Tab-separated table of C-alpha atoms in Angstrom:
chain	number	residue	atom	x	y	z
A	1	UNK	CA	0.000	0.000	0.000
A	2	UNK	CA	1.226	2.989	-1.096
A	3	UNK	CA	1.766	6.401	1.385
A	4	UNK	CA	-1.511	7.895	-0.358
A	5	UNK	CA	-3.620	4.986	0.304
A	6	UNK	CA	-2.323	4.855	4.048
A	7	UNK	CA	-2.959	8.532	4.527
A	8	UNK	CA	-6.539	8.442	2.718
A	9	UNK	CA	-7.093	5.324	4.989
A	10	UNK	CA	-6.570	7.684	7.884
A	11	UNK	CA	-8.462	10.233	7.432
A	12	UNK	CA	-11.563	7.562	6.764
A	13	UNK	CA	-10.664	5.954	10.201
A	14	UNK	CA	-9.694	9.003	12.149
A	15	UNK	CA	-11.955	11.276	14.177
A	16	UNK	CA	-11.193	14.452	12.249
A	17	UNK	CA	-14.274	16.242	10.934
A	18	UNK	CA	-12.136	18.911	9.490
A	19	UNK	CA	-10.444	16.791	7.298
A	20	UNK	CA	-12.689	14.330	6.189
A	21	UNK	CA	-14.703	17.334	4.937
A	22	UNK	CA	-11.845	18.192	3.058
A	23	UNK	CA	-11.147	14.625	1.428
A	24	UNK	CA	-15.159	14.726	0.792
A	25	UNK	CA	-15.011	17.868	-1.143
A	26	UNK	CA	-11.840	17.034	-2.771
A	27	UNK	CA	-12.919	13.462	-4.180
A	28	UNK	CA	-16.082	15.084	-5.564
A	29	UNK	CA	-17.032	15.574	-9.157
A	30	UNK	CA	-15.564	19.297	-9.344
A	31	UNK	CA	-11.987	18.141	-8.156
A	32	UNK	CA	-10.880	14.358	-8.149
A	33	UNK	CA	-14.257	13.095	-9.572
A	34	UNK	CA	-13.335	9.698	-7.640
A	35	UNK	CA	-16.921	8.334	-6.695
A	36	UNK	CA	-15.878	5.505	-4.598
A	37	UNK	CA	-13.640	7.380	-2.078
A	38	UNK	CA	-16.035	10.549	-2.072
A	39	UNK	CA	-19.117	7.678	-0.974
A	40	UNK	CA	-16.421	6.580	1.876
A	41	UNK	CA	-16.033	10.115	2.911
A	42	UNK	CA	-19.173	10.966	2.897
A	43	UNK	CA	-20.499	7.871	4.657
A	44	UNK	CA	-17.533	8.463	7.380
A	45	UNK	CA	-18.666	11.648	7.669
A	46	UNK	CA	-22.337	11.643	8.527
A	47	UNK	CA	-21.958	9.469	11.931
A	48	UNK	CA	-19.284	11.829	13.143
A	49	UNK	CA	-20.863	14.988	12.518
A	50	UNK	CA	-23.997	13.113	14.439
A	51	UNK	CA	-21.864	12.393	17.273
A	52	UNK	CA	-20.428	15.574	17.581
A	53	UNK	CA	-23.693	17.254	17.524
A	54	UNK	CA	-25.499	15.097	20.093
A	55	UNK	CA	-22.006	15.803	22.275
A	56	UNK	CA	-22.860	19.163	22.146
A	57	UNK	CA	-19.529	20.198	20.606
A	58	UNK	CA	-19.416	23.616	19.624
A	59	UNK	CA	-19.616	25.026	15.847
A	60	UNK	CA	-21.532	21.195	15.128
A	61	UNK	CA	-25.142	22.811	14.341
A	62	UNK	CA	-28.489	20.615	13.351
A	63	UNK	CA	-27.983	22.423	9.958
A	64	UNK	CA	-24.269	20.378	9.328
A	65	UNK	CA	-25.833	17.403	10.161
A	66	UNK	CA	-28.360	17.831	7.614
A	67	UNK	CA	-25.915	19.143	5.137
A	68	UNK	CA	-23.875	15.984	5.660
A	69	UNK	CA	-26.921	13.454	5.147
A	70	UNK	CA	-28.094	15.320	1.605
A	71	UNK	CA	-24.472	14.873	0.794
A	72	UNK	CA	-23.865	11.284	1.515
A	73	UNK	CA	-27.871	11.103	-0.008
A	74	UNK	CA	-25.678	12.793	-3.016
A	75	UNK	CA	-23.122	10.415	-2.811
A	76	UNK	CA	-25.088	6.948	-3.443
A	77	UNK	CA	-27.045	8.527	-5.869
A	78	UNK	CA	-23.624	9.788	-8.085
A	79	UNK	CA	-21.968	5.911	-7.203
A	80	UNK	CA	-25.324	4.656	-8.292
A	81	UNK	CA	-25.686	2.967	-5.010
A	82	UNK	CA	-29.045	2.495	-3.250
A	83	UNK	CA	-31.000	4.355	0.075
A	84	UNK	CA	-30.594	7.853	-1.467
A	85	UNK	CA	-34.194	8.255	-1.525
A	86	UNK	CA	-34.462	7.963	2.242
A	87	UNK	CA	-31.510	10.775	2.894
A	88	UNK	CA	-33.235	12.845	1.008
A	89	UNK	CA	-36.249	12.058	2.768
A	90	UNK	CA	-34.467	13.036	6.405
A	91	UNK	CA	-32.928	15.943	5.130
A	92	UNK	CA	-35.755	17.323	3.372
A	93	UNK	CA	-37.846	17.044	6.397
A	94	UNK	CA	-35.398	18.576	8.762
A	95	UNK	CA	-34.591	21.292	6.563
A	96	UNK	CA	-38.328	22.049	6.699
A	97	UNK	CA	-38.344	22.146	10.529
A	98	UNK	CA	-35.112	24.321	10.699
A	99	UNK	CA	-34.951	26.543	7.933
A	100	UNK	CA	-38.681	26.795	6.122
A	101	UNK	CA	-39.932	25.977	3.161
A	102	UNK	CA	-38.391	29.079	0.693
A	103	UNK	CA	-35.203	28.057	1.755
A	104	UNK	CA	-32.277	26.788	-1.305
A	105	UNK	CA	-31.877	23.934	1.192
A	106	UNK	CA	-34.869	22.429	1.434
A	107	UNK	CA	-35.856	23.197	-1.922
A	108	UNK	CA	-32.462	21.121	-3.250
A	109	UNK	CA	-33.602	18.184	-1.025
A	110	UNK	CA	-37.315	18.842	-2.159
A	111	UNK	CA	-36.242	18.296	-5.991
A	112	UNK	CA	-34.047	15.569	-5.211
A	113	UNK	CA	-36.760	13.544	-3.374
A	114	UNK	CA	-38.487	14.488	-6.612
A	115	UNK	CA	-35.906	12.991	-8.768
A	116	UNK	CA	-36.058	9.828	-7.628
A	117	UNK	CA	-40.041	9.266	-7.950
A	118	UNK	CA	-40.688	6.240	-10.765
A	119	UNK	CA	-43.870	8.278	-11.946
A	120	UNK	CA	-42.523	10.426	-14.902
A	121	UNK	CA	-45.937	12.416	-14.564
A	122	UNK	CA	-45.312	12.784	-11.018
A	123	UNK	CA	-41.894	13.761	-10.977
A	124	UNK	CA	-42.947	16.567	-13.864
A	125	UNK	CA	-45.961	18.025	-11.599
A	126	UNK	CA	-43.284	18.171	-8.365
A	127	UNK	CA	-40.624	19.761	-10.501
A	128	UNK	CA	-43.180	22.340	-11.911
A	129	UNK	CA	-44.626	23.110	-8.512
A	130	UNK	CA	-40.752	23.829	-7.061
A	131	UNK	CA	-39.906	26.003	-9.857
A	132	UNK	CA	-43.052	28.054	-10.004
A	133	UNK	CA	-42.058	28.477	-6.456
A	134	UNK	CA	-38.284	29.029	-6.736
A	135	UNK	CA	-38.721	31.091	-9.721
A	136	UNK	CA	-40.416	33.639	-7.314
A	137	UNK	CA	-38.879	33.312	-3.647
A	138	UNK	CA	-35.383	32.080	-4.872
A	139	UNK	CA	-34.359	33.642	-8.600
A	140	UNK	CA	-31.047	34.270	-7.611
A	141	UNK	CA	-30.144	30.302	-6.546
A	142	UNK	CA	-28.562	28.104	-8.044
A	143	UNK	CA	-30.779	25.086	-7.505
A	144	UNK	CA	-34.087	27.328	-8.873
A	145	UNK	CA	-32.422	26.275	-12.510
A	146	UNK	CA	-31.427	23.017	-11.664
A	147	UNK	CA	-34.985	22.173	-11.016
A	148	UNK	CA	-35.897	24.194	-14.665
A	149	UNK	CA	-33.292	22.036	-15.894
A	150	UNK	CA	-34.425	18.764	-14.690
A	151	UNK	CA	-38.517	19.650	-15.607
A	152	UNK	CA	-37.082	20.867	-19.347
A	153	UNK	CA	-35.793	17.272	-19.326
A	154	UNK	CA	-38.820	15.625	-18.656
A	155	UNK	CA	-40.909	17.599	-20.678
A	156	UNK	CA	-38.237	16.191	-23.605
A	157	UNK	CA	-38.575	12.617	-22.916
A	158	UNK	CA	-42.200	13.020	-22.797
A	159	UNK	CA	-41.869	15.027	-26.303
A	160	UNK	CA	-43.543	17.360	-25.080
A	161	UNK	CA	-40.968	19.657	-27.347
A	162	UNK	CA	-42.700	23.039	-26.971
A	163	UNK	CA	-43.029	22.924	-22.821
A	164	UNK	CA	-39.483	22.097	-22.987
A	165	UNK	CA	-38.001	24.659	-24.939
A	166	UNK	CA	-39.712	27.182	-22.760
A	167	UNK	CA	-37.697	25.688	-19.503
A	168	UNK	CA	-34.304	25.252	-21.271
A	169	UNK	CA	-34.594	28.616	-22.264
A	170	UNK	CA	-35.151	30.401	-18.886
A	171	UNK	CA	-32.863	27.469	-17.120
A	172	UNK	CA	-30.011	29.176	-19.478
A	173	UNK	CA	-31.025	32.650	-19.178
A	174	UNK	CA	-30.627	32.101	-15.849
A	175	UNK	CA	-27.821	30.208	-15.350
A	176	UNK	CA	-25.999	32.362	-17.797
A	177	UNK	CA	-26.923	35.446	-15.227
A	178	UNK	CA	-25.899	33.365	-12.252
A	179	UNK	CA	-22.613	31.672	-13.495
A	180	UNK	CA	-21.661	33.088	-16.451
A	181	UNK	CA	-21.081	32.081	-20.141
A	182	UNK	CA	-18.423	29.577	-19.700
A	183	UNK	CA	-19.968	27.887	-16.411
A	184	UNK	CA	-19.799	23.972	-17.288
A	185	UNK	CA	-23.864	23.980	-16.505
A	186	UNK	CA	-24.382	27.061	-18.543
A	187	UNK	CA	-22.497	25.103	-21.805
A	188	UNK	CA	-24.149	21.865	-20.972
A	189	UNK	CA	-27.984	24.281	-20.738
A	190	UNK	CA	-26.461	25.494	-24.504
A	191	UNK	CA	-25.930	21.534	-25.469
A	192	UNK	CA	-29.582	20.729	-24.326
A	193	UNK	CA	-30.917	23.752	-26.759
A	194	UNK	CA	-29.097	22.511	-29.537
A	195	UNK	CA	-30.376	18.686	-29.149
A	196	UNK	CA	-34.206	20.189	-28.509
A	197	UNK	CA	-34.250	22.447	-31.871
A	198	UNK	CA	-32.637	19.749	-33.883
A	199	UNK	CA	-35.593	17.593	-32.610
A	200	UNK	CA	-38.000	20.334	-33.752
A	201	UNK	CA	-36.316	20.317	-36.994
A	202	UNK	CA	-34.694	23.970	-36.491
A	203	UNK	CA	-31.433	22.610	-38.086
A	204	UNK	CA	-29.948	26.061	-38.191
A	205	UNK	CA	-30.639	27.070	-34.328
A	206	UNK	CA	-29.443	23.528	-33.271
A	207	UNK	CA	-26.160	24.506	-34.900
A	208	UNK	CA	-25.636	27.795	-33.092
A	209	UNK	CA	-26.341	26.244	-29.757
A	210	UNK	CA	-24.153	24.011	-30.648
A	211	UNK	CA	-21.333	25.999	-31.573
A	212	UNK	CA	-21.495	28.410	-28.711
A	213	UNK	CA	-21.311	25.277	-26.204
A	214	UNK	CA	-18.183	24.241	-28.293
A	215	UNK	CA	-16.290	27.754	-28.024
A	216	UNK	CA	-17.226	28.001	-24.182
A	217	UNK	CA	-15.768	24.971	-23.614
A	218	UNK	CA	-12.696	26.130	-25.576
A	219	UNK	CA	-12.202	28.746	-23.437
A	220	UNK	CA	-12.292	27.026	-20.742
């Protein structure tokens, strides 16, 4: 075993919050993208945090413990492991209690309870009901155009073609506002145009999406 693996091996065992954060954040899809070890971080994680709430430890609030189930809830989903659903559950219904309903929190949990319901006519009419709230109470967060996002991409697969555009097109508008041009959701939003105009038969417009996605991603 190499001095990497012993010092990742660690951190997993040791009693360091601090730094099993870190190694969670760090194994994630924006850095190492290493799915396996950012599951075992996560899943070390969430009974510590616990512990060091119930202890009474200071700086440990009900909010981190709630941040670190959606994340290990995050985790098994991305690893394509199973029990998300009832993370998202918990955390959902805690962020509720703590921080209200028109909160970026709860409304991230909200959509990913959503996400995993096996009615595609059921996950559409949750979707639409967070985003015409989000749209409203939270326009400047993030997770208000993830949920756009996810409905445009339901309306899609349900070819409902004209619903969809609608979405995509405020999901970029407001993602380009939010995170700028050459933000890798804001290229992928330009990528979802393109594929929903060729489908319309708007061969032109599908190829200007397209090529804007491509130059962004040059840039980057």
């Amino acid at each position: 075993i190499n001095s990497i693996t012993v010092g990742l091996l660690e951190i997993l065992r040791g009693g360091d919050i601090v730094k099993l954060r870190a190694l969670a954040e760090l194994s994630g899809q924006d850095c190492f993208n290493d799915r396996e070890l950012h599951l075992s971080a996560c899943t070390s994680l969430l009974p510590m945090v616990e512990r060091a709430h119930a202890a009474g430890e200071e700086g440990v609030t009900e909010e981190e413990v709630l941040d670190a189930v959606m994340a290990l809830g995050a985790a098994h989903m991305w690893a394509n492991r199973g029990s998300c659903i009832e993370l998202y559950k918990r955390a959902r219904k805690g962020y509720r209690r703590l921080l209200g309903e028109n909160n970026a929190k709860y409304v991230d949990a909200a959509c990913s309870v959503a996400s995993q319901n096996i009615s595609a006519d059921e996950r559409i009419a949750e979707f639409r009901r967070l985003w015409e709230n989000a749209k409203v109470t939270l326009p400047d967060a993030d997770i208000t155009y993830d949920i756009a996002n996810n409905l445009g991409i339901e309306y899609e697969e349900k070819g409902r073609l004209k619903e969809a555009k609608a979405i995509q097109l405020a999901t970029l508008q407001g993602q380009r506002r939010l995170l700028g041009d050459e933000h890798k959701r804001t290229l992928g939003s330009l990528s979802n145009m393109g594929v929903l105009l060729y489908k319309e038969g708007d061969y032109e417009g599908a190829l200007d999406y397209y090529q804007q996605a491509i130059r962004g991603k040059e840039r980057v």
